[in-house]
């Protein structure tokens, strides 16, 4: 039996809490004394019955070295800590559970979904574990890493014209559903399960970890994150501000979309957000590099766009607290060489990259 004392987290001593390791042998629930217990949700980390049950519970990390205003606290919610590396694991879980509860899945059904990659990867992982077939429609110019992950998890990959972006993938998926009755599309762009995933999980985690949040910033893709988190945070604090980061028209950053290009997701309600901030590929990549260099956070390109928007907002605030959601990790974009290429010399090429 050991008798040494340990501090379960930094600052525990100042909080007056020291836990003796012998308490575990006597049956005391030390885990219950640790921080970040999200009510009925599990704490960060822990033991889960399956990889699907481990989705969510991501950390919230302060990033003071990139915040332009010393009177504003800027936090990043690290969604690349999800099992397949993105926030879309949350949505994929809810979409499949919605298909199951609605009775839409038959023995020969094939789940099909238009995606820039992350939702498809999450769907493929969960479907493989549950025994379902999945086909994903993706623009033919998505990064090699996303394509490889889709194949590894057993998804059937159907290419749509890359120059049409995710809008082209949506059109092709709808066409395939009309042609083949085996295809069942959860359709993240119009399915209330998408924002509900964020309302019931992402937002609750933010409230538990940062109840003083004054503003929330996320990328504008399907709209699910902004809608779900925005509605729940407004219930928590009617004064909270919600902002979306959006690419410039014509630029391709995987996971985000410009509403000016003709397709507005059915789940998107402009009344939920207070504004949107337009971000170029070059600015997104510059912010992404800064995040890696100054904070040690290796995030995806859309996260760079979110950080540009969050920093702009921080500069405009007198004081307060901002939570910026970082949707995925940088390792899915290594083949695009966005961390080392010369942004000034390759400006035209950078602007043409399919990154959002």
CSV table of C-alpha atoms in Angstrom, one decimal:
chain,number,residue,atom,x,y,z
A,1,UNK,CA,0.0,0.0,0.0
A,2,UNK,CA,1.4,3.4,-1.0
A,3,UNK,CA,1.0,6.3,1.3
A,4,UNK,CA,2.3,9.2,-0.9
A,5,UNK,CA,0.0,12.1,-1.8
A,6,UNK,CA,-0.7,13.3,-5.3
A,7,UNK,CA,-2.2,16.4,-6.8
A,8,UNK,CA,-4.9,15.3,-9.3
A,9,UNK,CA,-4.5,18.5,-11.3
A,10,UNK,CA,-2.4,21.7,-11.3
A,11,UNK,CA,-3.8,24.1,-8.7
A,12,UNK,CA,-5.3,21.4,-6.5
A,13,UNK,CA,-3.1,22.5,-3.6
A,14,UNK,CA,-4.4,26.0,-3.8
A,15,UNK,CA,-7.9,24.7,-4.0
A,16,UNK,CA,-7.3,22.8,-0.7
A,17,UNK,CA,-7.7,19.4,-2.3
A,18,UNK,CA,-5.0,16.7,-1.9
A,19,UNK,CA,-5.9,13.1,-2.6
A,20,UNK,CA,-4.0,10.2,-1.0
A,21,UNK,CA,-3.5,7.3,-3.3
A,22,UNK,CA,-4.5,4.8,-0.6
A,23,UNK,CA,-8.1,6.2,-1.0
A,24,UNK,CA,-8.4,4.2,-4.2
A,25,UNK,CA,-7.7,1.0,-2.4
A,26,UNK,CA,-10.3,1.9,0.2
A,27,UNK,CA,-12.9,2.5,-2.4
A,28,UNK,CA,-13.1,6.3,-2.5
A,29,UNK,CA,-14.1,7.5,-6.0
A,30,UNK,CA,-11.1,9.7,-6.8
A,31,UNK,CA,-12.4,10.2,-10.3
A,32,UNK,CA,-15.4,12.0,-8.9
A,33,UNK,CA,-13.0,14.6,-7.4
A,34,UNK,CA,-11.4,15.5,-10.7
A,35,UNK,CA,-12.4,18.5,-12.8
A,36,UNK,CA,-14.3,18.6,-16.0
A,37,UNK,CA,-17.1,16.3,-15.1
A,38,UNK,CA,-19.8,17.3,-17.5
A,39,UNK,CA,-22.9,16.6,-15.5
A,40,UNK,CA,-24.4,13.4,-17.0
A,41,UNK,CA,-21.6,13.2,-19.6
A,42,UNK,CA,-18.3,11.4,-18.9
A,43,UNK,CA,-15.2,13.5,-17.9
A,44,UNK,CA,-12.4,14.1,-20.4
A,45,UNK,CA,-10.7,10.8,-20.9
A,46,UNK,CA,-12.0,7.8,-19.0
A,47,UNK,CA,-13.2,4.3,-19.8
A,48,UNK,CA,-15.7,3.6,-22.6
A,49,UNK,CA,-17.4,0.5,-23.9
A,50,UNK,CA,-16.5,1.3,-27.5
A,51,UNK,CA,-14.7,3.8,-29.7
A,52,UNK,CA,-18.1,5.2,-30.7
A,53,UNK,CA,-18.9,6.0,-27.1
A,54,UNK,CA,-15.6,7.8,-26.8
A,55,UNK,CA,-16.7,10.5,-29.3
A,56,UNK,CA,-16.7,14.0,-27.8
A,57,UNK,CA,-15.4,15.2,-24.4
A,58,UNK,CA,-12.7,17.2,-26.1
A,59,UNK,CA,-10.4,19.6,-24.2
A,60,UNK,CA,-10.7,23.4,-24.2
A,61,UNK,CA,-7.2,25.0,-24.3
A,62,UNK,CA,-6.3,28.7,-23.8
A,63,UNK,CA,-4.2,30.2,-26.7
A,64,UNK,CA,-2.8,33.4,-25.2
A,65,UNK,CA,0.2,33.6,-27.5
A,66,UNK,CA,-2.0,34.3,-30.6
A,67,UNK,CA,-4.7,36.5,-28.9
A,68,UNK,CA,-4.2,40.1,-29.9
A,69,UNK,CA,-6.0,41.6,-26.9
A,70,UNK,CA,-4.6,41.1,-23.4
A,71,UNK,CA,-8.1,41.7,-21.9
A,72,UNK,CA,-9.6,38.9,-23.9
A,73,UNK,CA,-9.2,35.2,-23.0
A,74,UNK,CA,-9.2,33.1,-26.2
A,75,UNK,CA,-9.8,29.3,-25.9
A,76,UNK,CA,-9.6,26.6,-28.6
A,77,UNK,CA,-11.8,23.6,-28.4
A,78,UNK,CA,-9.7,20.8,-29.9
A,79,UNK,CA,-12.1,18.7,-31.9
A,80,UNK,CA,-9.3,16.8,-33.6
A,81,UNK,CA,-9.1,14.8,-30.4
A,82,UNK,CA,-12.2,12.9,-31.5
A,83,UNK,CA,-11.6,9.2,-32.6
A,84,UNK,CA,-11.2,9.9,-36.4
A,85,UNK,CA,-9.8,13.3,-35.9
A,86,UNK,CA,-12.6,15.8,-36.4
A,87,UNK,CA,-15.7,17.3,-35.0
A,88,UNK,CA,-17.8,15.4,-37.6
A,89,UNK,CA,-17.5,12.3,-35.5
A,90,UNK,CA,-20.2,13.8,-33.3
A,91,UNK,CA,-22.5,14.4,-36.3
A,92,UNK,CA,-21.8,11.0,-37.8
A,93,UNK,CA,-22.9,9.3,-34.6
A,94,UNK,CA,-26.1,11.2,-34.4
A,95,UNK,CA,-26.9,10.7,-38.2
A,96,UNK,CA,-26.5,6.9,-38.0
A,97,UNK,CA,-28.5,6.7,-34.8
A,98,UNK,CA,-31.2,8.8,-36.5
A,99,UNK,CA,-31.3,6.3,-39.4
A,100,UNK,CA,-31.6,3.4,-36.9
A,101,UNK,CA,-34.4,4.9,-34.8
A,102,UNK,CA,-36.4,6.0,-37.9
A,103,UNK,CA,-36.3,2.4,-39.3
A,104,UNK,CA,-34.9,3.6,-42.7
A,105,UNK,CA,-32.1,1.0,-42.8
A,106,UNK,CA,-32.9,-2.3,-44.6
A,107,UNK,CA,-30.5,-5.3,-44.9
A,108,UNK,CA,-29.3,-4.2,-48.3
A,109,UNK,CA,-29.2,-0.5,-47.5
A,110,UNK,CA,-26.1,1.6,-48.4
A,111,UNK,CA,-25.7,4.7,-46.4
A,112,UNK,CA,-24.6,7.5,-48.8
A,113,UNK,CA,-23.5,11.0,-47.9
A,114,UNK,CA,-22.0,14.0,-49.7
A,115,UNK,CA,-19.0,15.2,-47.8
A,116,UNK,CA,-15.7,17.1,-48.1
A,117,UNK,CA,-14.3,14.1,-46.2
A,118,UNK,CA,-14.6,14.4,-42.4
A,119,UNK,CA,-18.3,13.4,-42.1
A,120,UNK,CA,-17.7,10.5,-44.5
A,121,UNK,CA,-14.7,9.3,-42.4
A,122,UNK,CA,-16.8,9.4,-39.2
A,123,UNK,CA,-19.7,7.6,-40.9
A,124,UNK,CA,-17.4,5.0,-42.3
A,125,UNK,CA,-15.8,4.3,-39.0
A,126,UNK,CA,-19.1,4.0,-37.1
A,127,UNK,CA,-20.7,2.0,-39.9
A,128,UNK,CA,-17.9,-0.5,-40.1
A,129,UNK,CA,-18.2,-1.1,-36.4
A,130,UNK,CA,-22.0,-1.5,-36.7
A,131,UNK,CA,-21.9,-3.6,-39.9
A,132,UNK,CA,-23.4,-1.1,-42.4
A,133,UNK,CA,-22.2,-0.3,-45.9
A,134,UNK,CA,-21.2,3.3,-46.6
A,135,UNK,CA,-20.7,5.2,-49.9
A,136,UNK,CA,-19.4,8.8,-49.8
A,137,UNK,CA,-19.5,11.4,-52.6
A,138,UNK,CA,-16.5,13.7,-52.4
A,139,UNK,CA,-15.0,16.3,-54.7
A,140,UNK,CA,-12.2,14.6,-56.7
A,141,UNK,CA,-9.7,17.1,-55.4
A,142,UNK,CA,-10.0,16.4,-51.7
A,143,UNK,CA,-6.6,15.7,-50.0
A,144,UNK,CA,-5.0,12.3,-50.4
A,145,UNK,CA,-5.1,11.7,-46.6
A,146,UNK,CA,-8.9,12.0,-46.5
A,147,UNK,CA,-9.3,9.7,-49.4
A,148,UNK,CA,-7.0,7.1,-47.8
A,149,UNK,CA,-8.9,7.3,-44.5
A,150,UNK,CA,-12.2,6.8,-46.2
A,151,UNK,CA,-10.8,3.6,-47.9
A,152,UNK,CA,-9.2,2.4,-44.7
A,153,UNK,CA,-12.6,2.5,-42.9
A,154,UNK,CA,-14.2,0.7,-45.8
A,155,UNK,CA,-16.2,3.4,-47.5
A,156,UNK,CA,-17.0,3.2,-51.2
A,157,UNK,CA,-15.7,6.5,-52.6
A,158,UNK,CA,-17.6,8.2,-55.5
A,159,UNK,CA,-15.9,11.3,-57.0
A,160,UNK,CA,-17.8,14.4,-58.0
A,161,UNK,CA,-16.3,17.3,-60.1
A,162,UNK,CA,-13.7,19.1,-57.9
A,163,UNK,CA,-14.4,22.5,-59.4
A,164,UNK,CA,-17.9,22.3,-58.1
A,165,UNK,CA,-16.8,21.8,-54.5
A,166,UNK,CA,-19.1,20.3,-51.9
A,167,UNK,CA,-22.1,21.7,-53.8
A,168,UNK,CA,-21.3,19.3,-56.6
A,169,UNK,CA,-21.1,16.4,-54.2
A,170,UNK,CA,-24.5,17.2,-52.8
A,171,UNK,CA,-26.1,17.3,-56.3
A,172,UNK,CA,-24.5,14.0,-57.3
A,173,UNK,CA,-25.5,12.2,-54.1
A,174,UNK,CA,-29.1,13.3,-54.5
A,175,UNK,CA,-29.0,12.0,-58.1
A,176,UNK,CA,-27.7,8.6,-57.0
A,177,UNK,CA,-30.4,8.3,-54.3
A,178,UNK,CA,-33.1,8.9,-57.0
A,179,UNK,CA,-31.6,6.2,-59.2
A,180,UNK,CA,-31.0,3.4,-56.7
A,181,UNK,CA,-33.4,2.7,-53.8
A,182,UNK,CA,-30.7,0.9,-51.9
A,183,UNK,CA,-29.1,4.3,-51.1
A,184,UNK,CA,-30.2,5.9,-47.9
A,185,UNK,CA,-28.9,9.4,-47.3
A,186,UNK,CA,-28.9,10.9,-43.8
A,187,UNK,CA,-28.1,14.3,-45.4
A,188,UNK,CA,-26.2,16.3,-42.9
A,189,UNK,CA,-27.2,19.6,-44.7
A,190,UNK,CA,-30.9,19.2,-43.9
A,191,UNK,CA,-31.0,16.7,-41.0
A,192,UNK,CA,-31.9,18.2,-37.6
A,193,UNK,CA,-29.7,15.5,-36.0
A,194,UNK,CA,-26.7,17.5,-37.2
A,195,UNK,CA,-27.3,20.6,-35.1
A,196,UNK,CA,-28.8,18.4,-32.3
A,197,UNK,CA,-25.4,16.6,-31.9
A,198,UNK,CA,-23.8,19.9,-31.1
A,199,UNK,CA,-26.6,21.2,-29.0
A,200,UNK,CA,-26.5,18.1,-26.8
A,201,UNK,CA,-22.8,17.5,-26.7
A,202,UNK,CA,-20.4,20.2,-27.9
A,203,UNK,CA,-22.3,23.1,-26.4
A,204,UNK,CA,-22.8,21.3,-23.1
A,205,UNK,CA,-19.1,20.7,-22.8
A,206,UNK,CA,-18.4,24.4,-23.5
A,207,UNK,CA,-20.8,25.5,-20.8
A,208,UNK,CA,-19.4,23.0,-18.3
A,209,UNK,CA,-15.8,24.1,-19.0
A,210,UNK,CA,-16.3,27.8,-19.8
A,211,UNK,CA,-19.6,29.1,-18.3
A,212,UNK,CA,-18.4,32.7,-18.7
A,213,UNK,CA,-18.1,32.4,-22.5
A,214,UNK,CA,-19.0,35.7,-24.3
A,215,UNK,CA,-18.5,34.7,-27.9
A,216,UNK,CA,-18.3,31.5,-30.0
A,217,UNK,CA,-16.6,31.2,-33.4
A,218,UNK,CA,-16.7,28.2,-35.7
A,219,UNK,CA,-16.4,27.6,-39.4
A,220,UNK,CA,-19.4,27.7,-41.7
A,221,UNK,CA,-19.8,24.4,-43.4
A,222,UNK,CA,-23.1,22.6,-43.1
A,223,UNK,CA,-24.1,25.1,-40.4
A,224,UNK,CA,-24.6,22.3,-37.8
A,225,UNK,CA,-22.0,23.5,-35.4
A,226,UNK,CA,-23.0,27.1,-35.4
A,227,UNK,CA,-26.7,26.3,-35.2
A,228,UNK,CA,-26.5,23.7,-32.4
A,229,UNK,CA,-23.9,25.4,-30.2
A,230,UNK,CA,-25.4,28.8,-30.9
A,231,UNK,CA,-28.9,27.9,-29.8
A,232,UNK,CA,-27.7,26.1,-26.6
A,233,UNK,CA,-25.3,28.9,-25.6
A,234,UNK,CA,-28.1,31.5,-26.1
A,235,UNK,CA,-30.2,29.5,-23.6
A,236,UNK,CA,-27.3,29.6,-21.2
A,237,UNK,CA,-26.6,33.3,-21.8
A,238,UNK,CA,-28.9,35.3,-24.1
A,239,UNK,CA,-26.1,37.9,-24.6
A,240,UNK,CA,-23.5,35.5,-26.0
A,241,UNK,CA,-22.4,36.3,-29.6
A,242,UNK,CA,-22.1,33.7,-32.4
A,243,UNK,CA,-19.9,34.2,-35.4
A,244,UNK,CA,-19.1,32.1,-38.4
A,245,UNK,CA,-15.8,32.0,-40.5
A,246,UNK,CA,-16.6,31.7,-44.2
A,247,UNK,CA,-14.3,31.4,-47.3
A,248,UNK,CA,-14.2,34.1,-49.9
A,249,UNK,CA,-16.5,33.2,-52.9
A,250,UNK,CA,-14.6,30.9,-55.2
A,251,UNK,CA,-12.0,29.6,-52.7
A,252,UNK,CA,-12.0,26.0,-51.6
A,253,UNK,CA,-11.2,25.2,-48.0
A,254,UNK,CA,-12.4,21.7,-47.2
A,255,UNK,CA,-15.2,21.7,-44.6
A,256,UNK,CA,-16.3,25.3,-45.1
A,257,UNK,CA,-18.5,27.0,-47.7
A,258,UNK,CA,-19.4,30.4,-49.0
A,259,UNK,CA,-23.2,31.0,-48.8
A,260,UNK,CA,-22.8,33.4,-51.8
A,261,UNK,CA,-22.2,30.4,-54.1
A,262,UNK,CA,-25.9,29.5,-54.3
A,263,UNK,CA,-26.4,26.6,-51.9
A,264,UNK,CA,-27.6,27.3,-48.3
A,265,UNK,CA,-28.0,24.3,-46.1
A,266,UNK,CA,-31.6,23.7,-45.0
A,267,UNK,CA,-30.5,23.5,-41.3
A,268,UNK,CA,-28.9,26.9,-41.5
A,269,UNK,CA,-30.8,29.7,-39.8
A,270,UNK,CA,-29.1,33.1,-40.2
A,271,UNK,CA,-31.0,34.4,-37.1
A,272,UNK,CA,-28.8,32.2,-34.9
A,273,UNK,CA,-25.6,34.0,-35.7
A,274,UNK,CA,-24.5,37.6,-35.1
A,275,UNK,CA,-22.3,37.8,-38.2
A,276,UNK,CA,-19.9,36.0,-40.5
A,277,UNK,CA,-16.3,36.9,-41.3
A,278,UNK,CA,-14.8,36.3,-44.7
A,279,UNK,CA,-11.3,34.7,-44.7
A,280,UNK,CA,-9.0,34.1,-47.7
A,281,UNK,CA,-6.9,30.9,-48.1
A,282,UNK,CA,-3.7,32.8,-47.6
A,283,UNK,CA,-4.9,34.4,-44.3
A,284,UNK,CA,-6.2,31.0,-43.1
A,285,UNK,CA,-2.9,29.3,-43.8
A,286,UNK,CA,-0.9,32.1,-42.1
A,287,UNK,CA,-3.0,31.8,-39.0
A,288,UNK,CA,-2.7,28.1,-39.1
A,289,UNK,CA,1.1,28.3,-39.1
A,290,UNK,CA,1.1,30.8,-36.3
A,291,UNK,CA,-1.1,28.5,-34.2
A,292,UNK,CA,1.4,25.7,-34.7
A,293,UNK,CA,4.5,27.8,-34.1
A,294,UNK,CA,3.3,29.8,-31.1
A,295,UNK,CA,0.9,27.4,-29.4
A,296,UNK,CA,2.0,24.0,-30.5
A,297,UNK,CA,-1.4,23.2,-31.9
A,298,UNK,CA,-1.4,21.2,-35.2
A,299,UNK,CA,-4.8,21.9,-36.7
A,300,UNK,CA,-6.5,21.7,-40.1
A,301,UNK,CA,-6.8,24.6,-42.5
A,302,UNK,CA,-10.4,25.6,-41.7
A,303,UNK,CA,-9.1,26.1,-38.1
A,304,UNK,CA,-6.8,28.8,-39.4
A,305,UNK,CA,-9.8,30.6,-40.8
A,306,UNK,CA,-11.6,30.2,-37.5
A,307,UNK,CA,-8.6,31.7,-35.7
A,308,UNK,CA,-8.5,34.7,-38.1
A,309,UNK,CA,-12.1,35.4,-37.3
A,310,UNK,CA,-11.6,34.9,-33.5
A,311,UNK,CA,-8.6,37.2,-33.5
A,312,UNK,CA,-10.6,39.9,-35.4
A,313,UNK,CA,-13.3,39.6,-32.8
A,314,UNK,CA,-10.9,39.7,-29.9
A,315,UNK,CA,-9.4,42.9,-31.3
A,316,UNK,CA,-12.9,44.5,-31.4
A,317,UNK,CA,-13.8,43.5,-27.8
A,318,UNK,CA,-13.0,45.6,-24.8
A,319,UNK,CA,-12.7,42.4,-22.7
A,320,UNK,CA,-14.3,39.0,-22.4
A,321,UNK,CA,-13.9,35.3,-23.3
A,322,UNK,CA,-14.0,33.7,-26.7
A,323,UNK,CA,-14.3,30.0,-27.6
A,324,UNK,CA,-13.1,29.1,-31.1
A,325,UNK,CA,-13.9,25.6,-32.3
A,326,UNK,CA,-11.0,23.9,-34.2
A,327,UNK,CA,-12.7,21.2,-36.3
A,328,UNK,CA,-9.9,18.9,-37.3
A,329,UNK,CA,-6.2,18.2,-37.3
A,330,UNK,CA,-3.4,19.2,-39.6
A,331,UNK,CA,-2.3,15.7,-40.6
A,332,UNK,CA,-5.1,15.4,-43.2
A,333,UNK,CA,-3.5,18.3,-45.1
A,334,UNK,CA,0.2,17.4,-45.1
A,335,UNK,CA,0.1,16.5,-48.8
A,336,UNK,CA,-0.9,20.1,-49.7
A,337,UNK,CA,2.3,21.4,-48.2
A,338,UNK,CA,0.5,24.4,-46.5
A,339,UNK,CA,3.1,24.6,-43.7
A,340,UNK,CA,6.2,25.2,-45.8
A,341,UNK,CA,5.2,26.6,-49.2
A,342,UNK,CA,6.0,30.3,-50.0
A,343,UNK,CA,2.6,32.1,-49.6
A,344,UNK,CA,3.8,35.2,-51.5
A,345,UNK,CA,5.5,33.4,-54.4
A,346,UNK,CA,2.6,30.9,-54.8
A,347,UNK,CA,-0.3,33.2,-54.0
A,348,UNK,CA,-2.3,32.3,-57.1
A,349,UNK,CA,-1.7,28.6,-56.5
A,350,UNK,CA,-2.6,28.9,-52.8
A,351,UNK,CA,-5.9,30.7,-53.6
A,352,UNK,CA,-6.8,27.8,-55.9
A,353,UNK,CA,-6.2,25.0,-53.4
A,354,UNK,CA,-9.2,23.0,-52.3
A,355,UNK,CA,-8.7,23.5,-48.6
A,356,UNK,CA,-11.9,24.5,-46.9
